[in-house]
């Protein structure tokens, strides 16, 4: 896989929430909150990444979670990067 470059288009990875986290519309702390509590232990799908944030699909919602609250099960550099 690439070394924290652009990633590979279309790659998704399974992930698990490791600490209760907010699902946000944008990848920053001030981003609109879509879901107040993605609880620890929940399985999600990682679809994209940017500096310190990962876009995930959780049920029928797609949003951004801080990378610190996720355990991604696979090579993170493979996820498509958002510039």
Tab-separated table of N, CA and C in Angstrom:
chain	number	residue	atom	x	y	z
A	1	UNK	N	0.833	-1.214	0.000
A	1	UNK	CA	0.000	0.000	0.000
A	1	UNK	C	0.865	1.260	0.000
A	2	UNK	N	0.283	2.369	-0.412
A	2	UNK	CA	1.041	3.621	-0.433
A	2	UNK	C	1.408	4.057	0.985
A	3	UNK	N	2.443	4.849	1.116
A	3	UNK	CA	2.877	5.351	2.418
A	3	UNK	C	2.214	6.708	2.658
A	4	UNK	N	1.052	6.706	3.287
A	4	UNK	CA	0.278	7.900	3.624
A	4	UNK	C	0.195	8.888	2.457
A	5	UNK	N	0.055	8.357	1.261
A	5	UNK	CA	-0.129	9.180	0.083
A	5	UNK	C	-1.613	9.336	-0.190
A	6	UNK	N	-1.975	9.224	-1.451
A	6	UNK	CA	-3.352	9.443	-1.868
A	6	UNK	C	-4.271	8.278	-1.526
A	7	UNK	N	-3.706	7.115	-1.226
A	7	UNK	CA	-4.535	5.943	-0.957
A	7	UNK	C	-4.970	5.291	-2.258
A	8	UNK	N	-5.879	4.344	-2.137
A	8	UNK	CA	-6.351	3.580	-3.285
A	8	UNK	C	-7.853	3.817	-3.426
A	9	UNK	N	-8.263	4.360	-4.544
A	9	UNK	CA	-9.670	4.679	-4.783
A	9	UNK	C	-10.552	3.453	-4.576
A	10	UNK	N	-11.637	3.632	-3.831
A	10	UNK	CA	-12.609	2.575	-3.630
A	10	UNK	C	-12.331	1.638	-2.465
A	11	UNK	N	-11.153	1.744	-1.849
A	11	UNK	CA	-10.827	0.869	-0.722
A	11	UNK	C	-11.640	1.266	0.511
A	12	UNK	N	-12.186	0.275	1.212
A	12	UNK	CA	-12.818	0.483	2.508
A	12	UNK	C	-12.208	-0.524	3.481
A	13	UNK	N	-12.244	-0.199	4.766
A	13	UNK	CA	-11.681	-1.085	5.773
A	13	UNK	C	-12.643	-1.202	6.954
A	14	UNK	N	-12.741	-2.385	7.548
A	14	UNK	CA	-13.547	-2.504	8.758
A	14	UNK	C	-12.852	-1.760	9.898
A	15	UNK	N	-13.652	-1.214	10.799
A	15	UNK	CA	-13.094	-0.494	11.942
A	15	UNK	C	-14.016	-0.676	13.138
A	16	UNK	N	-13.464	-0.397	14.303
A	16	UNK	CA	-14.240	-0.494	15.534
A	16	UNK	C	-14.038	0.787	16.325
A	17	UNK	N	-15.135	1.315	16.865
A	17	UNK	CA	-15.070	2.490	17.715
A	17	UNK	C	-14.463	2.042	19.045
A	18	UNK	N	-13.408	2.731	19.495
A	18	UNK	CA	-12.715	2.334	20.722
A	18	UNK	C	-13.089	3.206	21.920
A	19	UNK	N	-13.670	4.368	21.652
A	19	UNK	CA	-14.125	5.272	22.713
A	19	UNK	C	-15.338	6.014	22.173
A	20	UNK	N	-16.332	6.222	22.998
A	20	UNK	CA	-17.539	6.914	22.540
A	20	UNK	C	-17.139	8.186	21.800
A	21	UNK	N	-17.703	8.384	20.615
A	21	UNK	CA	-17.290	9.492	19.757
A	21	UNK	C	-18.493	10.110	19.055
A	22	UNK	N	-18.322	11.343	18.614
A	22	UNK	CA	-19.328	12.024	17.800
A	22	UNK	C	-19.081	11.684	16.326
A	23	UNK	N	-20.163	11.490	15.588
A	23	UNK	CA	-20.100	11.367	14.136
A	23	UNK	C	-20.398	12.759	13.598
A	24	UNK	N	-19.463	13.333	12.855
A	24	UNK	CA	-19.588	14.731	12.400
A	24	UNK	C	-19.720	14.829	10.884
A	25	UNK	N	-20.359	15.920	10.449
A	25	UNK	CA	-20.565	16.161	9.021
A	25	UNK	C	-19.257	16.540	8.322
A	26	UNK	N	-18.346	17.207	9.029
A	26	UNK	CA	-17.064	17.654	8.472
A	26	UNK	C	-15.940	17.197	9.388
A	27	UNK	N	-14.725	17.040	8.863
A	27	UNK	CA	-13.620	16.513	9.668
A	27	UNK	C	-12.912	17.563	10.531
A	28	UNK	N	-13.649	18.174	11.443
A	28	UNK	CA	-13.047	19.068	12.427
A	28	UNK	C	-13.984	19.171	13.623
A	29	UNK	N	-13.435	19.588	14.764
A	29	UNK	CA	-14.184	19.593	16.020
A	29	UNK	C	-15.460	20.433	15.934
A	30	UNK	N	-15.459	21.492	15.156
A	30	UNK	CA	-16.650	22.333	15.026
A	30	UNK	C	-17.659	21.832	14.010
A	31	UNK	N	-17.381	20.691	13.369
A	31	UNK	CA	-18.301	20.149	12.365
A	31	UNK	C	-19.636	19.753	12.986
A	32	UNK	N	-20.713	19.941	12.237
A	32	UNK	CA	-22.053	19.581	12.721
A	32	UNK	C	-22.074	18.139	13.200
A	33	UNK	N	-22.676	17.913	14.363
A	33	UNK	CA	-22.772	16.567	14.923
A	33	UNK	C	-23.977	15.855	14.314
A	34	UNK	N	-23.719	14.706	13.689
A	34	UNK	CA	-24.782	13.908	13.080
A	34	UNK	C	-25.312	12.851	14.040
A	35	UNK	N	-24.426	12.364	14.907
A	35	UNK	CA	-24.799	11.324	15.870
A	35	UNK	C	-24.033	11.618	17.152
A	36	UNK	N	-24.756	11.778	18.249
A	36	UNK	CA	-24.132	12.187	19.501
A	36	UNK	C	-23.264	11.126	20.142
A	37	UNK	N	-23.532	9.880	19.877
A	37	UNK	CA	-22.701	8.877	20.542
A	37	UNK	C	-22.588	7.581	19.761
A	38	UNK	N	-21.486	7.493	19.039
A	38	UNK	CA	-21.100	6.196	18.491
A	38	UNK	C	-20.410	5.501	19.649
A	39	UNK	N	-21.038	4.483	20.193
A	39	UNK	CA	-20.526	3.860	21.409
A	39	UNK	C	-19.332	2.952	21.133
A	40	UNK	N	-18.461	2.868	22.137
A	40	UNK	CA	-17.286	1.997	22.055
A	40	UNK	C	-17.727	0.568	21.764
A	41	UNK	N	-17.010	-0.087	20.876
A	41	UNK	CA	-17.317	-1.459	20.498
A	41	UNK	C	-18.132	-1.570	19.224
A	42	UNK	N	-18.695	-0.458	18.761
A	42	UNK	CA	-19.511	-0.492	17.543
A	42	UNK	C	-18.629	-0.710	16.318
A	43	UNK	N	-19.091	-1.561	15.417
A	43	UNK	CA	-18.397	-1.790	14.154
A	43	UNK	C	-18.866	-0.773	13.124
A	44	UNK	N	-17.913	-0.208	12.385
A	44	UNK	CA	-18.195	0.757	11.328
A	44	UNK	C	-17.304	0.401	10.136
A	45	UNK	N	-17.504	1.081	9.020
A	45	UNK	CA	-16.657	0.893	7.844
A	45	UNK	C	-15.934	2.196	7.548
A	46	UNK	N	-14.606	2.158	7.526
A	46	UNK	CA	-13.795	3.333	7.190
A	46	UNK	C	-13.736	3.459	5.674
A	47	UNK	N	-14.022	4.665	5.164
A	47	UNK	CA	-14.064	4.852	3.715
A	47	UNK	C	-13.070	5.888	3.171
A	48	UNK	N	-12.695	6.880	3.988
A	48	UNK	CA	-11.729	7.898	3.560
A	48	UNK	C	-10.999	8.415	4.791
A	49	UNK	N	-9.926	9.159	4.567
A	49	UNK	CA	-9.164	9.705	5.681
A	49	UNK	C	-8.628	11.089	5.336
A	50	UNK	N	-8.390	11.855	6.368
A	50	UNK	CA	-7.701	13.127	6.261
A	50	UNK	C	-6.942	13.305	7.566
A	51	UNK	N	-6.220	14.365	7.725
A	51	UNK	CA	-5.349	14.544	8.881
A	51	UNK	C	-6.085	14.399	10.215
A	52	UNK	N	-5.907	13.241	10.867
A	52	UNK	CA	-6.476	13.012	12.184
A	52	UNK	C	-7.941	12.602	12.213
A	53	UNK	N	-8.558	12.443	11.047
A	53	UNK	CA	-9.981	12.097	10.961
A	53	UNK	C	-10.187	10.978	9.957
A	54	UNK	N	-11.236	10.182	10.190
A	54	UNK	CA	-11.586	9.088	9.282
A	54	UNK	C	-13.080	9.189	8.981
A	55	UNK	N	-13.434	9.128	7.701
A	55	UNK	CA	-14.851	9.095	7.325
A	55	UNK	C	-15.322	7.655	7.431
A	56	UNK	N	-16.453	7.468	8.126
A	56	UNK	CA	-16.975	6.120	8.345
A	56	UNK	C	-18.440	6.040	7.950
A	57	UNK	N	-18.867	4.818	7.673
A	57	UNK	CA	-20.276	4.512	7.492
A	57	UNK	C	-20.704	3.750	8.738
A	58	UNK	N	-21.714	4.298	9.417
A	58	UNK	CA	-22.241	3.688	10.642
A	58	UNK	C	-23.745	3.526	10.437
A	59	UNK	N	-24.158	2.306	10.138
A	59	UNK	CA	-25.574	2.090	9.826
A	59	UNK	C	-25.929	2.825	8.550
A	60	UNK	N	-26.931	3.712	8.628
A	60	UNK	CA	-27.348	4.478	7.434
A	60	UNK	C	-26.740	5.877	7.409
A	61	UNK	N	-25.771	6.142	8.282
A	61	UNK	CA	-25.146	7.462	8.336
A	61	UNK	C	-23.685	7.393	7.907
A	62	UNK	N	-23.243	8.447	7.220
A	62	UNK	CA	-21.846	8.596	6.851
A	62	UNK	C	-21.354	9.905	7.443
A	63	UNK	N	-20.211	9.866	8.115
A	63	UNK	CA	-19.666	11.076	8.712
A	63	UNK	C	-18.230	10.852	9.147
A	64	UNK	N	-17.695	11.837	9.837
A	64	UNK	CA	-16.291	11.837	10.236
A	64	UNK	C	-16.147	11.596	11.730
A	65	UNK	N	-15.141	10.790	12.092
A	65	UNK	CA	-14.820	10.477	13.484
A	65	UNK	C	-13.325	10.741	13.671
A	66	UNK	N	-12.964	11.289	14.825
A	66	UNK	CA	-11.546	11.471	15.101
A	66	UNK	C	-10.850	10.108	15.072
A	67	UNK	N	-9.684	10.066	14.450
A	67	UNK	CA	-8.947	8.808	14.302
A	67	UNK	C	-8.579	8.206	15.651
A	68	UNK	N	-8.458	9.042	16.678
A	68	UNK	CA	-8.104	8.549	18.017
A	68	UNK	C	-9.184	7.654	18.612
A	69	UNK	N	-10.400	7.727	18.112
A	69	UNK	CA	-11.515	6.943	18.663
A	69	UNK	C	-11.805	5.682	17.849
A	70	UNK	N	-10.891	5.330	16.923
A	70	UNK	CA	-11.116	4.177	16.049
A	70	UNK	C	-9.936	3.220	16.060
A	71	UNK	N	-10.254	1.946	15.894
A	71	UNK	CA	-9.245	0.941	15.588
A	71	UNK	C	-9.570	0.461	14.186
A	72	UNK	N	-8.713	0.803	13.240
A	72	UNK	CA	-8.943	0.413	11.849
A	72	UNK	C	-8.250	-0.924	11.612
A	73	UNK	N	-9.000	-1.860	11.069
A	73	UNK	CA	-8.510	-3.226	10.896
A	73	UNK	C	-7.985	-3.411	9.478
A	74	UNK	N	-6.808	-2.863	9.243
A	74	UNK	CA	-6.194	-2.959	7.929
A	74	UNK	C	-5.201	-1.832	7.739
A	75	UNK	N	-4.567	-1.774	6.564
A	75	UNK	CA	-3.539	-0.770	6.297
A	75	UNK	C	-4.150	0.613	6.025
A	76	UNK	N	-4.060	1.490	7.002
A	76	UNK	CA	-4.667	2.818	6.913
A	76	UNK	C	-4.214	3.586	5.657
A	77	UNK	N	-2.941	3.508	5.228
A	77	UNK	CA	-2.551	4.245	4.020
A	77	UNK	C	-3.335	3.851	2.761
A	78	UNK	N	-3.988	2.681	2.778
A	78	UNK	CA	-4.771	2.260	1.610
A	78	UNK	C	-6.060	3.066	1.463
A	79	UNK	N	-6.577	3.637	2.575
A	79	UNK	CA	-7.827	4.411	2.488
A	79	UNK	C	-7.606	5.647	1.624
A	80	UNK	N	-8.564	5.978	0.747
A	80	UNK	CA	-8.431	7.191	-0.053
A	80	UNK	C	-8.300	8.416	0.847
A	81	UNK	N	-7.371	9.303	0.494
A	81	UNK	CA	-7.137	10.516	1.263
A	81	UNK	C	-7.943	11.674	0.686
A	82	UNK	N	-8.426	12.525	1.584
A	82	UNK	CA	-9.114	13.748	1.199
A	82	UNK	C	-8.137	14.885	1.407
A	83	UNK	N	-7.934	15.682	0.389
A	83	UNK	CA	-6.971	16.798	0.502
A	83	UNK	C	-7.663	18.058	0.939
